[in-house]
Short mmCIF file of N, CA, C and O in Angstrom, two decimals:
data_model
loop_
_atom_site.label_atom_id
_atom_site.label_comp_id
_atom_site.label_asym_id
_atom_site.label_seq_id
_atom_site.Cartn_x
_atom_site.Cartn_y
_atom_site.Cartn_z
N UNK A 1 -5.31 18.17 -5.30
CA UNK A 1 -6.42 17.49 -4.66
C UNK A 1 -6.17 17.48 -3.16
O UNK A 1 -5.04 17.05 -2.91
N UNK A 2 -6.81 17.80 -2.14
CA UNK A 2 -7.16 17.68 -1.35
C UNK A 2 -7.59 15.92 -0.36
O UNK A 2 -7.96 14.83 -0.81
N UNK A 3 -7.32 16.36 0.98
CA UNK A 3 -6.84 14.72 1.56
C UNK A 3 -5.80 14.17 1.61
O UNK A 3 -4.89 14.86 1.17
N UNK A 4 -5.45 12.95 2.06
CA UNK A 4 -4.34 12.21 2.36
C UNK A 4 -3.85 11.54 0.70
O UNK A 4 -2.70 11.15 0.47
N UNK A 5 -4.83 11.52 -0.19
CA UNK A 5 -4.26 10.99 -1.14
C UNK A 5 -3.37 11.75 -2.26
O UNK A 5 -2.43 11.22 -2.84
N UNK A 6 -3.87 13.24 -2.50
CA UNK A 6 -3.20 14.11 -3.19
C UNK A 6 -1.40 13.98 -3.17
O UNK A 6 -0.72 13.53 -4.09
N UNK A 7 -0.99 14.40 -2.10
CA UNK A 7 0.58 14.54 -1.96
C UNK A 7 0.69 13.07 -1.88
O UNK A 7 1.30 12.97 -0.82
N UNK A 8 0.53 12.03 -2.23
CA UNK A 8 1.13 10.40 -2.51
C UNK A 8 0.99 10.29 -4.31
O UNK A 8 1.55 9.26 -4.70
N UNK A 9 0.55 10.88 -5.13
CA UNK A 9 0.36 10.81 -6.31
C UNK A 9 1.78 10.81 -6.83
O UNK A 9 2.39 11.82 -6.48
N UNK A 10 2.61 9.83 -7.71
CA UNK A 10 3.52 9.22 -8.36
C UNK A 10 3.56 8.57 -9.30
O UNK A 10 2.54 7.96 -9.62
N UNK A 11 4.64 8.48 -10.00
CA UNK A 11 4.78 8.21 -11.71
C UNK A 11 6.27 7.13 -11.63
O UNK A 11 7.43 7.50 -11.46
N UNK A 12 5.90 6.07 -11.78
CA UNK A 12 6.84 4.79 -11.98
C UNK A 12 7.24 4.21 -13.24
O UNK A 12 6.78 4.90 -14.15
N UNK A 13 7.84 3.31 -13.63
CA UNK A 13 8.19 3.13 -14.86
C UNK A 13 7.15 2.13 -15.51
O UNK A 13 6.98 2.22 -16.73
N UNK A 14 6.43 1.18 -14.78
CA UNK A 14 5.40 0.53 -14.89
C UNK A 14 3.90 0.70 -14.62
O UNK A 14 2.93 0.23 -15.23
N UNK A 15 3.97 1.64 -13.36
CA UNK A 15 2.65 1.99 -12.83
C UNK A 15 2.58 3.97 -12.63
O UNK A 15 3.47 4.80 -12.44
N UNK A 16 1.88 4.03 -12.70
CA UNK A 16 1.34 5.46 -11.65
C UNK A 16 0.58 5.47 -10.60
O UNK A 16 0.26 4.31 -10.34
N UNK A 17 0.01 6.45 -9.63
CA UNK A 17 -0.34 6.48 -8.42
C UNK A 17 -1.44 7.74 -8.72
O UNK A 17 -1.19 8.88 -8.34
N UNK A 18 -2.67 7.38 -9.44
CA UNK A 18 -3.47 9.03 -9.03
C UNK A 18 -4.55 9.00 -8.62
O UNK A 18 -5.61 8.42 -8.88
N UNK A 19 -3.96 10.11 -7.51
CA UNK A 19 -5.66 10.28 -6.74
C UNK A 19 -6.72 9.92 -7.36
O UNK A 19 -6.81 9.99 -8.58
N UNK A 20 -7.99 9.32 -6.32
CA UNK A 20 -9.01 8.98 -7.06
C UNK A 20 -10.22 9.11 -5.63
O UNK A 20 -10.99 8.26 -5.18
N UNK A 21 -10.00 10.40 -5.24
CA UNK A 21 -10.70 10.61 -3.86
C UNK A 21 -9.57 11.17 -2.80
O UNK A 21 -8.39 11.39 -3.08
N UNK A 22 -10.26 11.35 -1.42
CA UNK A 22 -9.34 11.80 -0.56
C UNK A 22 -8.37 10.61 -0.04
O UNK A 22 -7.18 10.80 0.19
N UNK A 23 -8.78 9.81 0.06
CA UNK A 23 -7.88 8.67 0.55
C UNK A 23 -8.25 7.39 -0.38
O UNK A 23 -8.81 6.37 0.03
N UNK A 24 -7.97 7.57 -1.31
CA UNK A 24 -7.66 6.64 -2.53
C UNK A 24 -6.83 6.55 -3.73
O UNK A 24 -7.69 6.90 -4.53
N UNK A 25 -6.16 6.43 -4.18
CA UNK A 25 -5.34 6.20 -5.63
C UNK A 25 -5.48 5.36 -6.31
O UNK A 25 -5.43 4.23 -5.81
N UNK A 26 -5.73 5.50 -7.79
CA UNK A 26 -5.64 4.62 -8.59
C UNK A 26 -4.60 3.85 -8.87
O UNK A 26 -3.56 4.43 -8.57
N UNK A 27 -4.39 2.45 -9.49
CA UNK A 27 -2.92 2.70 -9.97
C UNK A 27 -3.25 1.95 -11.40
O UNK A 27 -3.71 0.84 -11.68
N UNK A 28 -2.85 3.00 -12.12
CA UNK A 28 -2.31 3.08 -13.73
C UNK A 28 -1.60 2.48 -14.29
O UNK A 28 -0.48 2.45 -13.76
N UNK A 29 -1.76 1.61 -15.69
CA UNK A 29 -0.75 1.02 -16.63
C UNK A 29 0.17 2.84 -16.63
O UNK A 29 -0.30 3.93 -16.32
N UNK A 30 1.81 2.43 -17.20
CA UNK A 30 2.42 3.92 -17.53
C UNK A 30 1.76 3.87 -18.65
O UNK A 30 0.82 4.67 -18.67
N UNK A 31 1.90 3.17 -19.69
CA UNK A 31 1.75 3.17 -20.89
C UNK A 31 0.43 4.01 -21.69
O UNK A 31 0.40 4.92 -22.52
N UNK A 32 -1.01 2.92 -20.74
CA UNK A 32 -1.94 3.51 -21.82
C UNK A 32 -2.84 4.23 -20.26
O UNK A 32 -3.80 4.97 -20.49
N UNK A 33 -2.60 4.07 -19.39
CA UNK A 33 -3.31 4.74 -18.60
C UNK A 33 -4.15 3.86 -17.95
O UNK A 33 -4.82 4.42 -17.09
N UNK A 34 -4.39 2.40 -18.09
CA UNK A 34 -5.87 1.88 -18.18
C UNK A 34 -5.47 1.37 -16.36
O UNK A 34 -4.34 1.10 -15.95
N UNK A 35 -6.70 1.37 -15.57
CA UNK A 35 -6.44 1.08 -14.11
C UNK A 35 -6.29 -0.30 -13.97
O UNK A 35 -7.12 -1.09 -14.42
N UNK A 36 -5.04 -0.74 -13.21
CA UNK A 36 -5.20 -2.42 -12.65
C UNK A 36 -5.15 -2.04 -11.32
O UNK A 36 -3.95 -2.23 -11.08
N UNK A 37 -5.73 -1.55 -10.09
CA UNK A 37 -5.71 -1.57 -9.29
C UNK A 37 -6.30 -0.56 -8.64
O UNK A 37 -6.93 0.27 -9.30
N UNK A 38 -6.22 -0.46 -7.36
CA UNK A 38 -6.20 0.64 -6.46
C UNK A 38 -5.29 0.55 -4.86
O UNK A 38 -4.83 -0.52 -4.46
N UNK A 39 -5.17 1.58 -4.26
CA UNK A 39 -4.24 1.84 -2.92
C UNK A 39 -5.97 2.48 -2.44
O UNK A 39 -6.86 2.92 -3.16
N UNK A 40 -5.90 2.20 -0.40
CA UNK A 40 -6.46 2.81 0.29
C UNK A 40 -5.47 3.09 1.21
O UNK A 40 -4.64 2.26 1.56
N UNK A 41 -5.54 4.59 1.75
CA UNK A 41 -5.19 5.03 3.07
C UNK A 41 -5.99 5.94 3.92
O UNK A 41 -7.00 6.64 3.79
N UNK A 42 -5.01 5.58 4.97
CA UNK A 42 -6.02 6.72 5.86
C UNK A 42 -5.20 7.08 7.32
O UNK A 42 -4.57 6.03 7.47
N UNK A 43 -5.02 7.51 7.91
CA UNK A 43 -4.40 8.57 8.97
C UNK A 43 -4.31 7.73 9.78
O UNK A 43 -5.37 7.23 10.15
N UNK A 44 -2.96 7.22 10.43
CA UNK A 44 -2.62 5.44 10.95
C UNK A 44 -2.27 5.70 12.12
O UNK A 44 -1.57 6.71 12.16
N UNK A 45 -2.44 5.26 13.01
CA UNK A 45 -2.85 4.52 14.49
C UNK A 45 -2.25 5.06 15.04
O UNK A 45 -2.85 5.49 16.03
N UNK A 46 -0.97 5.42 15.00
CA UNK A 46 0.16 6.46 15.47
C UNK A 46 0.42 8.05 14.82
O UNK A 46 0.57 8.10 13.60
N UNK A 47 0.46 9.08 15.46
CA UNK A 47 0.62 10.31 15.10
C UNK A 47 2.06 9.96 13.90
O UNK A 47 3.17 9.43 13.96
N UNK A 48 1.31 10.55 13.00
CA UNK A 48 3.10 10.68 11.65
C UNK A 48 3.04 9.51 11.14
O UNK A 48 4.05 9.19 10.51
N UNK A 49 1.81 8.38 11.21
CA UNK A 49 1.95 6.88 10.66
C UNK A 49 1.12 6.99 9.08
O UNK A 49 0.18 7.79 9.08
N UNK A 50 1.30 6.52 8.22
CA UNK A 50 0.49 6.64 7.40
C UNK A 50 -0.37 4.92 7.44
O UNK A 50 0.21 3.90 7.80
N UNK A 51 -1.41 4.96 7.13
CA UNK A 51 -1.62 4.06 7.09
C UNK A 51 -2.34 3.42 6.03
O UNK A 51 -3.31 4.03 5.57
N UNK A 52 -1.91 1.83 5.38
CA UNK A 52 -2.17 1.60 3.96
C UNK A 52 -3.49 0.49 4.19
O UNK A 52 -3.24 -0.67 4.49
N UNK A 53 -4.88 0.96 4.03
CA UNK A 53 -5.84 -0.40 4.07
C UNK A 53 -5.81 -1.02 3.41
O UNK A 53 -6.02 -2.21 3.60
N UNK A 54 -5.57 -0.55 2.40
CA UNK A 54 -5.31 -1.75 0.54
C UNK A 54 -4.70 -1.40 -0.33
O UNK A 54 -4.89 -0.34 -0.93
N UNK A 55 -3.73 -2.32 -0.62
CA UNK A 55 -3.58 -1.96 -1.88
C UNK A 55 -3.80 -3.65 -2.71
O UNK A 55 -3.63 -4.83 -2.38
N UNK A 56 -4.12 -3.12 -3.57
CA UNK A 56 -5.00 -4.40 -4.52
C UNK A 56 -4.93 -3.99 -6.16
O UNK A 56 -5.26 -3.08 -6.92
N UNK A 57 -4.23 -5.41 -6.16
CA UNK A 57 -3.90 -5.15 -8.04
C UNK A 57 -5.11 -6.55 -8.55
O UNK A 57 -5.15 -7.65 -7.98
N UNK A 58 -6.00 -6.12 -9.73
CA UNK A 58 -7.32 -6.73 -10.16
C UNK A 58 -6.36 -8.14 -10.46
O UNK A 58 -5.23 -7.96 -10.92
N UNK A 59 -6.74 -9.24 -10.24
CA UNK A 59 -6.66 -10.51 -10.48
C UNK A 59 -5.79 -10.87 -11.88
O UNK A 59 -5.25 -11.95 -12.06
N UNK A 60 -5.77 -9.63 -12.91
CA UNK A 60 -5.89 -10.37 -14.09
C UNK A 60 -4.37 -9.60 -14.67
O UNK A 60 -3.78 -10.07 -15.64
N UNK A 61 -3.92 -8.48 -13.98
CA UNK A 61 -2.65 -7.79 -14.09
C UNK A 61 -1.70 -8.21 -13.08
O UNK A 61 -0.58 -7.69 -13.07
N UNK A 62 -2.21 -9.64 -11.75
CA UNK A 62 -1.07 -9.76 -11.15
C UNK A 62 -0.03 -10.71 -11.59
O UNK A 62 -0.32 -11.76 -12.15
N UNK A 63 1.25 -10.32 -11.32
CA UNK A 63 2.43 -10.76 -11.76
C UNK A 63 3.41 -10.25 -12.59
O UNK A 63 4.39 -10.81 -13.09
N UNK A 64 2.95 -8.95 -12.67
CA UNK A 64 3.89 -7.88 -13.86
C UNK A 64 4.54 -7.04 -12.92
O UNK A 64 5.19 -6.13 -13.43
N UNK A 65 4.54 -7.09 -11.85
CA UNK A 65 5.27 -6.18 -10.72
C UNK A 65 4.62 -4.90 -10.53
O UNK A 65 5.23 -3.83 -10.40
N UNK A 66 3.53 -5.01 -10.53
CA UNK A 66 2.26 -3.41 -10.27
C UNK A 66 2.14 -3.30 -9.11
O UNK A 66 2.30 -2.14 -8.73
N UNK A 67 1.89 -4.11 -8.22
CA UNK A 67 1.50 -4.25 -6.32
C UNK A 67 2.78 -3.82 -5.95
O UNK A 67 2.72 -3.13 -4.94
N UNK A 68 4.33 -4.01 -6.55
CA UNK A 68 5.23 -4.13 -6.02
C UNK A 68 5.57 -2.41 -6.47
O UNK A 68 5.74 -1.57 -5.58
N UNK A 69 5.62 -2.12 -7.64
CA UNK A 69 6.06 -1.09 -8.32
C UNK A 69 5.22 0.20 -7.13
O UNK A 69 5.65 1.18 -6.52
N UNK A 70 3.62 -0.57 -7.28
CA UNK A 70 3.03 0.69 -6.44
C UNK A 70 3.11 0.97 -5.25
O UNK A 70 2.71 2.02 -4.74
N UNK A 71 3.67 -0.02 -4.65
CA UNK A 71 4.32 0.04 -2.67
C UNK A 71 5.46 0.91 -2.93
O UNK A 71 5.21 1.88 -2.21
N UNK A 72 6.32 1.09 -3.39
CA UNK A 72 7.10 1.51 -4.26
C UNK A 72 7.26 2.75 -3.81
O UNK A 72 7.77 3.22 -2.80
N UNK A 73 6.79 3.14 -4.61
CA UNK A 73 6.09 4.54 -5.20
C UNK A 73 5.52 5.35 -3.60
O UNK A 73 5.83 6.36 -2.98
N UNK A 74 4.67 4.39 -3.46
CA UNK A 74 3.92 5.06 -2.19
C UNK A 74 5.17 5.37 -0.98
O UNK A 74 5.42 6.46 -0.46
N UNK A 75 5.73 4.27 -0.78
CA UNK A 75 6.31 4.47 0.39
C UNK A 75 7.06 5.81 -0.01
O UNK A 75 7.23 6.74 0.78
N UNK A 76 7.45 5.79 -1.27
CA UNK A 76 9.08 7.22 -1.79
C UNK A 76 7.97 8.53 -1.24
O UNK A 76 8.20 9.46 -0.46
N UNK A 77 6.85 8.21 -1.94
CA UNK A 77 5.83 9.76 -2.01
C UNK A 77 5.53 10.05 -0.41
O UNK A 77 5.38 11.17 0.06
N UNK A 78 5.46 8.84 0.30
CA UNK A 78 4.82 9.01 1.59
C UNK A 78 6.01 9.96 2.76
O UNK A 78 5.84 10.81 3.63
N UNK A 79 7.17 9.26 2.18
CA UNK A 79 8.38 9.85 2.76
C UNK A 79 8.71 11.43 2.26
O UNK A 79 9.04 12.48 2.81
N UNK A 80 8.50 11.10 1.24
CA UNK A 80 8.51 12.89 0.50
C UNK A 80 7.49 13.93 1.35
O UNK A 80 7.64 15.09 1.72
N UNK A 81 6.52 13.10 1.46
CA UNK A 81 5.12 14.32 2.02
C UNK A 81 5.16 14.45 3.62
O UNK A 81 4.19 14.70 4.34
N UNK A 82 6.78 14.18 4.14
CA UNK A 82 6.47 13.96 5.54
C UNK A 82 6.21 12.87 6.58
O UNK A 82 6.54 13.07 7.74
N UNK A 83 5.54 11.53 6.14
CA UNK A 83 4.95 10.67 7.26
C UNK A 83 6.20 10.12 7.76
O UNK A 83 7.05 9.89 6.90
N UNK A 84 6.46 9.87 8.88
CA UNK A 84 7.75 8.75 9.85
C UNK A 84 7.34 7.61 9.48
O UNK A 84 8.22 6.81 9.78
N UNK A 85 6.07 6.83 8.77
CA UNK A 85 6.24 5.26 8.85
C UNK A 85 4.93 4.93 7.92
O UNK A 85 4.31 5.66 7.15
N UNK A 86 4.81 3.94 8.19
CA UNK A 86 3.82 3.03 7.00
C UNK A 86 3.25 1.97 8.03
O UNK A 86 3.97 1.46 8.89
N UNK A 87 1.89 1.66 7.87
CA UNK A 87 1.77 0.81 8.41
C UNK A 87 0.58 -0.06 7.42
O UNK A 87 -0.16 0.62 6.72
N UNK A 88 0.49 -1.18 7.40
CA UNK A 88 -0.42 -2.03 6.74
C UNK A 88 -1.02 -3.39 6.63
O UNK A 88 -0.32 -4.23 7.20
N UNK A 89 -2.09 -3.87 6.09
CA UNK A 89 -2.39 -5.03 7.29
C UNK A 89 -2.47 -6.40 5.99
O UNK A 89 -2.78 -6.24 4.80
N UNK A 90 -2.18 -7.42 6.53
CA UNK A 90 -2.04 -8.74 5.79
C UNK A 90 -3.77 -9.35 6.40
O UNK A 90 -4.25 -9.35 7.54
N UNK A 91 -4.17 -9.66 5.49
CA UNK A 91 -5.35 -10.08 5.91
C UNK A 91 -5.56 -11.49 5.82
O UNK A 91 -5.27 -12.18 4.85
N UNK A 92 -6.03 -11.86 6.81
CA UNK A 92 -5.66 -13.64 7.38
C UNK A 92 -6.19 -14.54 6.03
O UNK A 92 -5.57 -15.56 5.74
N UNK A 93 -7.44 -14.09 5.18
CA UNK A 93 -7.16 -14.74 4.35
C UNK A 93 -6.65 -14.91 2.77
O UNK A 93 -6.87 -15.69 1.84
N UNK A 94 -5.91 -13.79 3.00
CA UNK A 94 -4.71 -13.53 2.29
C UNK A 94 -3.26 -13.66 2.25
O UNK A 94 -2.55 -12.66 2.18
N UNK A 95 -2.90 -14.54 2.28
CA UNK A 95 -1.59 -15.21 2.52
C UNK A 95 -0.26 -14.50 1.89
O UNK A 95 0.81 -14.03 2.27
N UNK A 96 -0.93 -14.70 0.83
CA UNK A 96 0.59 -14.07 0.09
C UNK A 96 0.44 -12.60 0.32
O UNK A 96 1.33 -11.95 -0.24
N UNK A 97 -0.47 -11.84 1.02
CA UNK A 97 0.13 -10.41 1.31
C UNK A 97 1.12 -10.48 2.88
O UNK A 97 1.74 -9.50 3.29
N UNK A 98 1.11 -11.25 3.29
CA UNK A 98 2.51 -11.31 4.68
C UNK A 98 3.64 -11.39 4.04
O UNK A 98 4.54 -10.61 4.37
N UNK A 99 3.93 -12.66 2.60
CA UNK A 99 5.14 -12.38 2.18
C UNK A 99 5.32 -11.04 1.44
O UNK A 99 6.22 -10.26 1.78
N UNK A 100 4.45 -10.75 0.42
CA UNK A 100 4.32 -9.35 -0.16
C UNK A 100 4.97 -8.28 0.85
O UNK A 100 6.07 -7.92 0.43
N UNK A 101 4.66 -7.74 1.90
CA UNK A 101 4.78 -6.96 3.07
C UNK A 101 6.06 -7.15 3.39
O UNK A 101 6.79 -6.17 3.45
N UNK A 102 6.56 -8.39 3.63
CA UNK A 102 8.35 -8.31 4.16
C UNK A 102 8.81 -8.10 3.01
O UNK A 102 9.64 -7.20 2.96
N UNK A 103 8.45 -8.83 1.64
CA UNK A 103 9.61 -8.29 0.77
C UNK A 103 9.43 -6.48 0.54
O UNK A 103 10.41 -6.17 -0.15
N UNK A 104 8.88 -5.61 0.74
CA UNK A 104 8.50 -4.65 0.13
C UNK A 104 8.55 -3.55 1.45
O UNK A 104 7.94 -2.49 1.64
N UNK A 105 9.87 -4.51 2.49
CA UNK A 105 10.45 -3.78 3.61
C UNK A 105 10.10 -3.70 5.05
O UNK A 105 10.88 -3.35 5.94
N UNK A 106 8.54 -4.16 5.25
CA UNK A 106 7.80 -4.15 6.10
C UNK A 106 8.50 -5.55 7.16
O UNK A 106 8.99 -6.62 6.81
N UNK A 107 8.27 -4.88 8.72
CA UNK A 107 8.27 -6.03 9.42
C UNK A 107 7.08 -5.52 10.34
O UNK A 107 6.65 -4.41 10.65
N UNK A 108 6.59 -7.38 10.74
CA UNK A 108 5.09 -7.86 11.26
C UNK A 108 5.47 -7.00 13.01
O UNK A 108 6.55 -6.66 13.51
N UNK A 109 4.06 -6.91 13.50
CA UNK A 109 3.86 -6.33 14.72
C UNK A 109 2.82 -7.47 15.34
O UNK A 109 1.64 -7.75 15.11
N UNK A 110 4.27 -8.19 16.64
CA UNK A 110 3.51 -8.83 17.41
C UNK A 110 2.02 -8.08 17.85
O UNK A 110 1.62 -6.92 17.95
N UNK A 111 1.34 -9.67 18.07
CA UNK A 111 -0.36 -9.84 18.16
C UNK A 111 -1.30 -9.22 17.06
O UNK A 111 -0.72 -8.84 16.05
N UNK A 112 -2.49 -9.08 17.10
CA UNK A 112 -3.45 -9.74 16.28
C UNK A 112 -3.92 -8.20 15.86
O UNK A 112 -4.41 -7.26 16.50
N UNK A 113 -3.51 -8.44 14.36
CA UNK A 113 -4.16 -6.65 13.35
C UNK A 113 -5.89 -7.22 13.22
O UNK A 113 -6.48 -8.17 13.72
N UNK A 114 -6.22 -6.39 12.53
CA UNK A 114 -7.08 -5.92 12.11
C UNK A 114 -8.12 -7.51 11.51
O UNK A 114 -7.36 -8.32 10.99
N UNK A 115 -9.22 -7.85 11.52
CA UNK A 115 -9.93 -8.66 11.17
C UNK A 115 -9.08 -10.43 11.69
O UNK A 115 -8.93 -11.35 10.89
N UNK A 116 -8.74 -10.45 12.90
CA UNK A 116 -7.65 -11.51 12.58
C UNK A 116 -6.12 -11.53 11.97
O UNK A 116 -5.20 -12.32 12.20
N UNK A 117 -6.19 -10.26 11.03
CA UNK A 117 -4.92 -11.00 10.09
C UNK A 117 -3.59 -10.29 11.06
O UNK A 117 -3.67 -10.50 12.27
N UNK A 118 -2.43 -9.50 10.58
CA UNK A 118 -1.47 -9.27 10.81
C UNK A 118 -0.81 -7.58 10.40
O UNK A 118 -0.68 -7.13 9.26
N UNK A 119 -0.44 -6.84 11.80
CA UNK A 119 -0.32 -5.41 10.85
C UNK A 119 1.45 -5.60 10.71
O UNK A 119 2.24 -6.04 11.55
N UNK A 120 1.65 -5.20 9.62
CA UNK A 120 3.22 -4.58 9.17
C UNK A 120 3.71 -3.64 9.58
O UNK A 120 2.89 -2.96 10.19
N UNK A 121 4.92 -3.13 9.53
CA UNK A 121 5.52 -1.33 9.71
C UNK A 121 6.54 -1.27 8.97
O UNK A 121 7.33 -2.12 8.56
N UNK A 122 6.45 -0.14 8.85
CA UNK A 122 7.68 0.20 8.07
C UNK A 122 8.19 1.40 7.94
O UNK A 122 7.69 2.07 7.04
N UNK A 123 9.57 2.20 8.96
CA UNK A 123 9.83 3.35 9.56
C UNK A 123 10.54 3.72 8.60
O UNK A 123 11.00 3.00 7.72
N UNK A 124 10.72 5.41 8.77
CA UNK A 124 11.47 5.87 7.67
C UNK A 124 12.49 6.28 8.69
O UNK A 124 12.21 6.61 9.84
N UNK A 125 13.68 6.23 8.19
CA UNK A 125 14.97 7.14 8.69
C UNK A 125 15.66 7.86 7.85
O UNK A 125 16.20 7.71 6.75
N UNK A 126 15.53 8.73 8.69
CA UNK A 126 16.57 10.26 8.00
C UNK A 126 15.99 10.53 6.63
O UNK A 126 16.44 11.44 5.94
#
């Protein structure tokens, strides 16, 4: 597939990652296939940045480690396909995605992301 989403497509022990457009992924039970979620990206603010607009697990699958499994995943695939970094945004009225974001490696970038809320980063080395 073609786009930014193709080369991020990944297979976890809990979730999968498959394209579902140029800059979209699904993310998959492993088991039966059925979707609890989705990832958005798109070509991030800095040359070599990838950048993550959403990732969002449906209301009713959170707490099984799918949001976590699929940051996961993305960041390994994102590093595999080349990008130097990650970037992604906590949205002000979303709280628990700022803690989500540090545990899952990310640190915050003084002043004000996207809609109010807060952008993350997260560099790759070597």
């Amino acid at each position: 597939m073609s786009g930014i989403a193709g080369p991020l497509a990944s297979r976890g022990e809990r979730v999968h990652l498959v394209p579902d457009g140029a800059e979209r992924l699904a993310v998959v039970r492993a088991g039966s296939g059925a979707p609890v979620g989705r990832v958005e990206v798109r070509e991030g603010l800095v040359p070599g940045e990838l950048l993550i607009w959403e990732l969002c697990i449906e209301r009713e699958h959170r707490g099984y480690g799918a949001g976590s499994e699929a940051a996961r995943l993305l960041a390994g695939a994102a590093k595999a396909a080349g990008w130097a970094g990650l970037r992604a945004r906590a949205h002000p009225e979303y709280g628990l995605s700022v803690y989500f974001w540090i545990r899952m490696g990310f640190r915050p970038l003084h002043g004000e992301g996207p809609e109010g809320g807060i952008w993350f980063v997260r560099e790759f080395r070597g």
